Coordinates of C-alpha atoms in Angstrom, one line a residue:
X1 CA 3.6 -26.2 19.2
X2 CA 1.8 -23.1 20.5
X3 CA -0.9 -21.5 18.4
X4 CA 0.3 -18.2 17.0
X5 CA -1.5 -15.0 17.7
X6 CA -3.7 -13.2 15.2
X7 CA -1.6 -11.3 12.7
X8 CA 1.0 -14.0 12.1
X9 CA 1.0 -17.2 10.2
X10 CA 1.3 -20.5 11.9
X11 CA 5.0 -20.4 11.3
X12 CA 5.5 -16.9 12.7
X13 CA 5.7 -15.1 9.4
X14 CA 3.5 -12.0 8.9
X15 CA 0.0 -12.7 7.6
X16 CA -1.3 -10.4 4.9
X17 CA -5.1 -10.8 4.8
X18 CA -7.8 -10.6 7.4
X19 CA -9.5 -13.7 6.0
X20 CA -6.3 -15.6 6.0
X21 CA -5.7 -14.7 9.6
X22 CA -9.1 -16.3 10.6
X23 CA -8.4 -19.4 8.5
X24 CA -4.9 -19.8 10.0
X25 CA -6.2 -19.6 13.6
X26 CA -8.3 -22.7 12.9
X27 CA -5.6 -24.7 11.1
X28 CA -4.1 -27.9 12.6
X29 CA -0.4 -28.3 12.4
X30 CA 1.4 -31.5 11.7
X31 CA 3.3 -32.8 14.8
X32 CA 7.0 -32.5 15.2
X33 CA 7.1 -36.3 14.9
X34 CA 6.0 -35.8 11.2
X35 CA 9.1 -33.7 10.6
X36 CA 7.6 -30.2 10.4
X37 CA 9.6 -27.3 11.7
X38 CA 13.1 -28.8 11.7
X39 CA 16.3 -26.8 11.0
X40 CA 17.2 -26.3 7.4
X41 CA 20.1 -28.1 5.7
X42 CA 19.5 -26.4 2.3
X43 CA 21.8 -23.5 1.3
X44 CA 20.1 -20.3 0.3
X45 CA 21.4 -20.6 -3.3
X46 CA 19.8 -24.1 -3.6
X47 CA 16.5 -22.7 -2.2
X48 CA 16.5 -20.0 -4.8
X49 CA 17.0 -22.6 -7.5
X50 CA 14.3 -24.8 -6.2
X51 CA 11.7 -22.0 -5.9
X52 CA 12.6 -20.8 -9.4
X53 CA 11.8 -24.2 -10.8
X54 CA 8.7 -24.5 -8.6
X55 CA 7.4 -21.2 -9.9
X56 CA 7.9 -22.4 -13.5
X57 CA 6.0 -25.6 -12.7
X58 CA 3.1 -23.7 -11.1
X59 CA 2.6 -20.9 -13.6
X60 CA 3.7 -22.3 -16.9
X61 CA 0.5 -24.1 -18.0
X62 CA 2.5 -26.1 -20.6
X63 CA 3.7 -28.3 -17.7
X64 CA 2.2 -31.8 -17.7
X65 CA 0.1 -33.2 -14.9
X66 CA 2.7 -35.9 -14.3
X67 CA 5.3 -33.2 -13.5
X68 CA 2.9 -31.5 -11.1
X69 CA 2.3 -34.9 -9.4
X70 CA 6.0 -35.6 -9.1
X71 CA 7.5 -32.2 -8.3
X72 CA 4.8 -29.9 -6.9
X73 CA 2.1 -31.8 -4.9
X74 CA 4.6 -33.4 -2.4
X75 CA 5.7 -29.8 -1.5
X76 CA 2.2 -28.6 -0.6
X77 CA 1.2 -28.5 3.1
X78 CA -2.1 -30.1 3.9
X79 CA -3.4 -26.8 5.3
X80 CA -2.0 -24.5 2.7
X81 CA -3.7 -21.1 2.2
X82 CA -3.8 -19.6 -1.3
X83 CA -4.8 -16.0 -1.8
X84 CA -5.1 -13.9 -4.9
X85 CA -7.2 -10.7 -5.7
X86 CA -10.2 -12.9 -6.5
X87 CA -10.3 -15.4 -3.7
X88 CA -8.8 -17.1 -0.6
X89 CA -8.9 -20.9 -0.3
X90 CA -7.4 -23.3 2.3
X91 CA -6.5 -27.0 2.1
X92 CA -4.4 -29.0 -0.2
X93 CA -7.3 -30.7 -1.9
X94 CA -8.8 -27.4 -3.0
X95 CA -5.4 -26.0 -4.1
X96 CA -4.6 -29.1 -6.2
X97 CA -8.1 -29.0 -7.8
X98 CA -7.7 -25.4 -8.8
X99 CA -4.1 -25.9 -10.0
X100 CA -5.2 -28.8 -12.3
X101 CA -8.1 -26.6 -13.6
X102 CA -5.7 -23.7 -14.1
X103 CA -3.4 -25.8 -16.2
X104 CA -6.4 -27.3 -18.1
X105 CA -8.3 -24.1 -18.9
X106 CA -5.9 -21.2 -19.0
X107 CA -2.8 -20.6 -21.1
X108 CA -0.1 -18.8 -19.0
X109 CA 3.6 -18.5 -18.9
X110 CA 5.7 -16.8 -16.2
X111 CA 8.9 -14.8 -16.6
X112 CA 10.8 -14.2 -13.3
X113 CA 12.6 -10.9 -12.9
X114 CA 13.9 -11.4 -9.4
X115 CA 13.6 -13.9 -6.6
X116 CA 14.5 -13.4 -2.9
X117 CA 14.7 -16.0 -0.2
X118 CA 14.6 -15.2 3.5
X119 CA 15.0 -17.9 6.1
X120 CA 13.8 -17.1 9.6
X121 CA 16.2 -16.8 12.6
X122 CA 15.2 -20.2 13.9
X123 CA 16.1 -21.7 10.5
X124 CA 12.9 -23.8 10.6
X125 CA 10.8 -21.7 8.1
X126 CA 11.0 -18.8 5.7
X127 CA 9.6 -16.7 2.9
X128 CA 10.3 -16.3 -0.8
X129 CA 9.2 -13.3 -2.9
X130 CA 9.2 -13.6 -6.6
X131 CA 8.7 -10.6 -8.9
X132 CA 7.8 -11.2 -12.5
X133 CA 5.4 -11.1 -15.4
X134 CA 2.5 -13.5 -16.1
X135 CA 1.6 -13.7 -19.7
X136 CA -1.9 -14.7 -20.7
X137 CA -2.0 -16.3 -24.1
X138 CA -5.7 -17.2 -24.0
X139 CA -6.7 -14.8 -26.7
X140 CA -3.3 -14.0 -28.2
X141 CA -4.5 -14.5 -31.8
X142 CA -7.1 -11.7 -31.2
X143 CA -5.5 -9.2 -28.8
X144 CA -2.0 -10.6 -28.5
X145 CA -0.3 -11.8 -25.3
X146 CA -1.6 -10.0 -22.2
X147 CA 1.2 -9.2 -19.7
X148 CA 0.3 -9.0 -16.0
X149 CA 2.9 -7.8 -13.5
X150 CA 2.7 -10.3 -10.6
X151 CA 4.4 -10.7 -7.2
X152 CA 4.3 -14.1 -5.6
X153 CA 4.9 -14.6 -1.9
X154 CA 5.6 -18.1 -0.6
X155 CA 5.7 -19.0 3.1
X156 CA 7.3 -22.4 3.8
X157 CA 8.5 -24.6 6.6
X158 CA 11.3 -27.1 6.5
X159 CA 10.5 -30.8 7.1
X160 CA 11.9 -34.3 6.9
X161 CA 15.6 -34.1 7.8
X162 CA 15.7 -30.4 6.9
X163 CA 16.5 -31.1 3.2
X164 CA 13.0 -30.4 1.9
X165 CA 10.1 -28.0 2.7
X166 CA 6.3 -27.6 2.6
X167 CA 4.5 -24.6 1.2
X168 CA 2.2 -23.3 3.9
X169 CA 0.9 -20.1 2.2
X170 CA 1.0 -18.8 -1.3
X171 CA -0.2 -15.3 -2.3
X172 CA -0.5 -13.8 -5.8
X173 CA -0.5 -10.0 -6.0
X174 CA -1.5 -8.5 -9.3
X175 CA -3.5 -5.5 -10.4
X176 CA -7.1 -6.0 -11.5
X177 CA -6.7 -2.7 -13.3
X178 CA -3.9 -4.0 -15.4
X179 CA -6.1 -7.0 -16.4
X180 CA -9.2 -4.8 -17.2
X181 CA -7.0 -2.4 -19.2
X182 CA -6.1 -5.2 -21.7
X183 CA -9.7 -6.3 -22.4
X184 CA -10.8 -5.1 -25.8
X185 CA -13.4 -2.3 -25.8
X186 CA -13.8 -2.5 -22.0
X187 CA -10.2 -1.5 -21.6
X188 CA -10.8 1.6 -23.7
X189 CA -13.7 2.7 -21.5
X190 CA -11.6 1.9 -18.4
X191 CA -8.8 4.2 -19.5
X192 CA -11.3 6.9 -20.4
X193 CA -12.8 6.5 -16.9
X194 CA -9.4 6.9 -15.3
X195 CA -8.6 10.0 -17.3
X196 CA -11.9 11.6 -16.1
X197 CA -11.2 10.4 -12.5
X198 CA -7.9 12.2 -12.6
X199 CA -9.7 15.5 -13.2
X200 CA -12.3 14.7 -10.6
X201 CA -9.8 14.0 -7.8
X202 CA -7.7 17.0 -8.7
X203 CA -10.7 19.3 -8.4
X204 CA -11.9 17.5 -5.3
X205 CA -8.6 17.9 -3.4
X206 CA -8.2 21.5 -4.5
X207 CA -11.6 22.2 -2.9
X208 CA -10.5 20.3 0.2
X209 CA -7.3 22.4 0.4
X210 CA -9.3 25.6 -0.1
X211 CA -11.7 24.8 2.7
X212 CA -9.0 23.5 5.1
X213 CA -6.9 26.8 4.7
X214 CA -10.0 28.8 5.8
X215 CA -11.1 26.8 8.8
X216 CA -10.1 28.4 12.2
X217 CA -9.2 25.1 13.8
X218 CA -7.2 23.7 10.8
X219 CA -3.5 22.9 11.2
X220 CA -3.0 22.7 7.4
X221 CA -2.1 26.4 7.0
X222 CA 0.5 26.3 9.8
X223 CA -1.3 29.1 11.6
X224 CA -1.9 28.5 15.3
X225 CA -5.5 28.0 16.2
X226 CA -5.2 29.5 19.6
X227 CA -2.7 31.1 21.9
X228 CA 1.0 30.2 21.3
X229 CA 2.5 27.8 23.7
X230 CA 6.2 27.8 24.4
X231 CA 6.7 24.9 22.0
X232 CA 4.4 26.5 19.5
X233 CA 6.5 29.7 19.7
X234 CA 9.7 27.8 19.1
X235 CA 8.1 26.0 16.1
X236 CA 7.0 29.4 14.6
X237 CA 10.4 30.9 15.2
X238 CA 12.2 27.9 13.5
X239 CA 9.8 28.0 10.6
X240 CA 10.4 31.8 10.2
X241 CA 14.1 31.3 10.2
X242 CA 13.9 28.7 7.4
X243 CA 11.7 31.0 5.3
X244 CA 13.6 31.7 2.0
X245 CA 12.5 35.4 2.1
X246 CA 14.4 35.9 5.3
X247 CA 17.7 34.8 3.7
X248 CA 17.1 37.3 1.0
X249 CA 17.1 40.2 3.5

């Protein structure tokens, strides 16, 4: 199997992070003889059902280790890449270690809003996007449950006889700002900072606009910086004809 170029994952799906690109270029694939990259025999509706259950197993920390061992670990590729706003890791051993720690130390549940499955044209791999809410219950008796809007992106490849798959990439996308906002005291100062930042950027961009409108070489005002060309003249004529004041005449 040829090595994909930079900018794609090893199964030809778009890569999302520069670090992940570098990691993926150095990964070794399982051979075709090991059943990776075969055509799918799983209907789309069944894939949606399986990934819905998989998301629950991964992100509901009430799930027992034995369920992870039985239903999750067999679906993880040896060279999986996991990415979230904090980190990027590669390899099944690191992924499993972090997943166990996640279930041991943090109390989360996940509520899926929508789930979309896309199988590639060759029917050997695909992508799943899950949109939902993660609920942090770590300090619910102090601050209440902390909701965190989260998008999950799975890249996967079919294996075996085409009736199962391996997760090759998993990315969590959530806002650090949403998380900081919910922290007691710190969240109050964060919102105050954002309020002040709104005024700052408004004034900053007003100044930028004021300066740009007065620069002789600026295109912002719509005034030509030099002699009119034929195309420039046409553009000026068109703009003039669309001027609302002309319709009032």
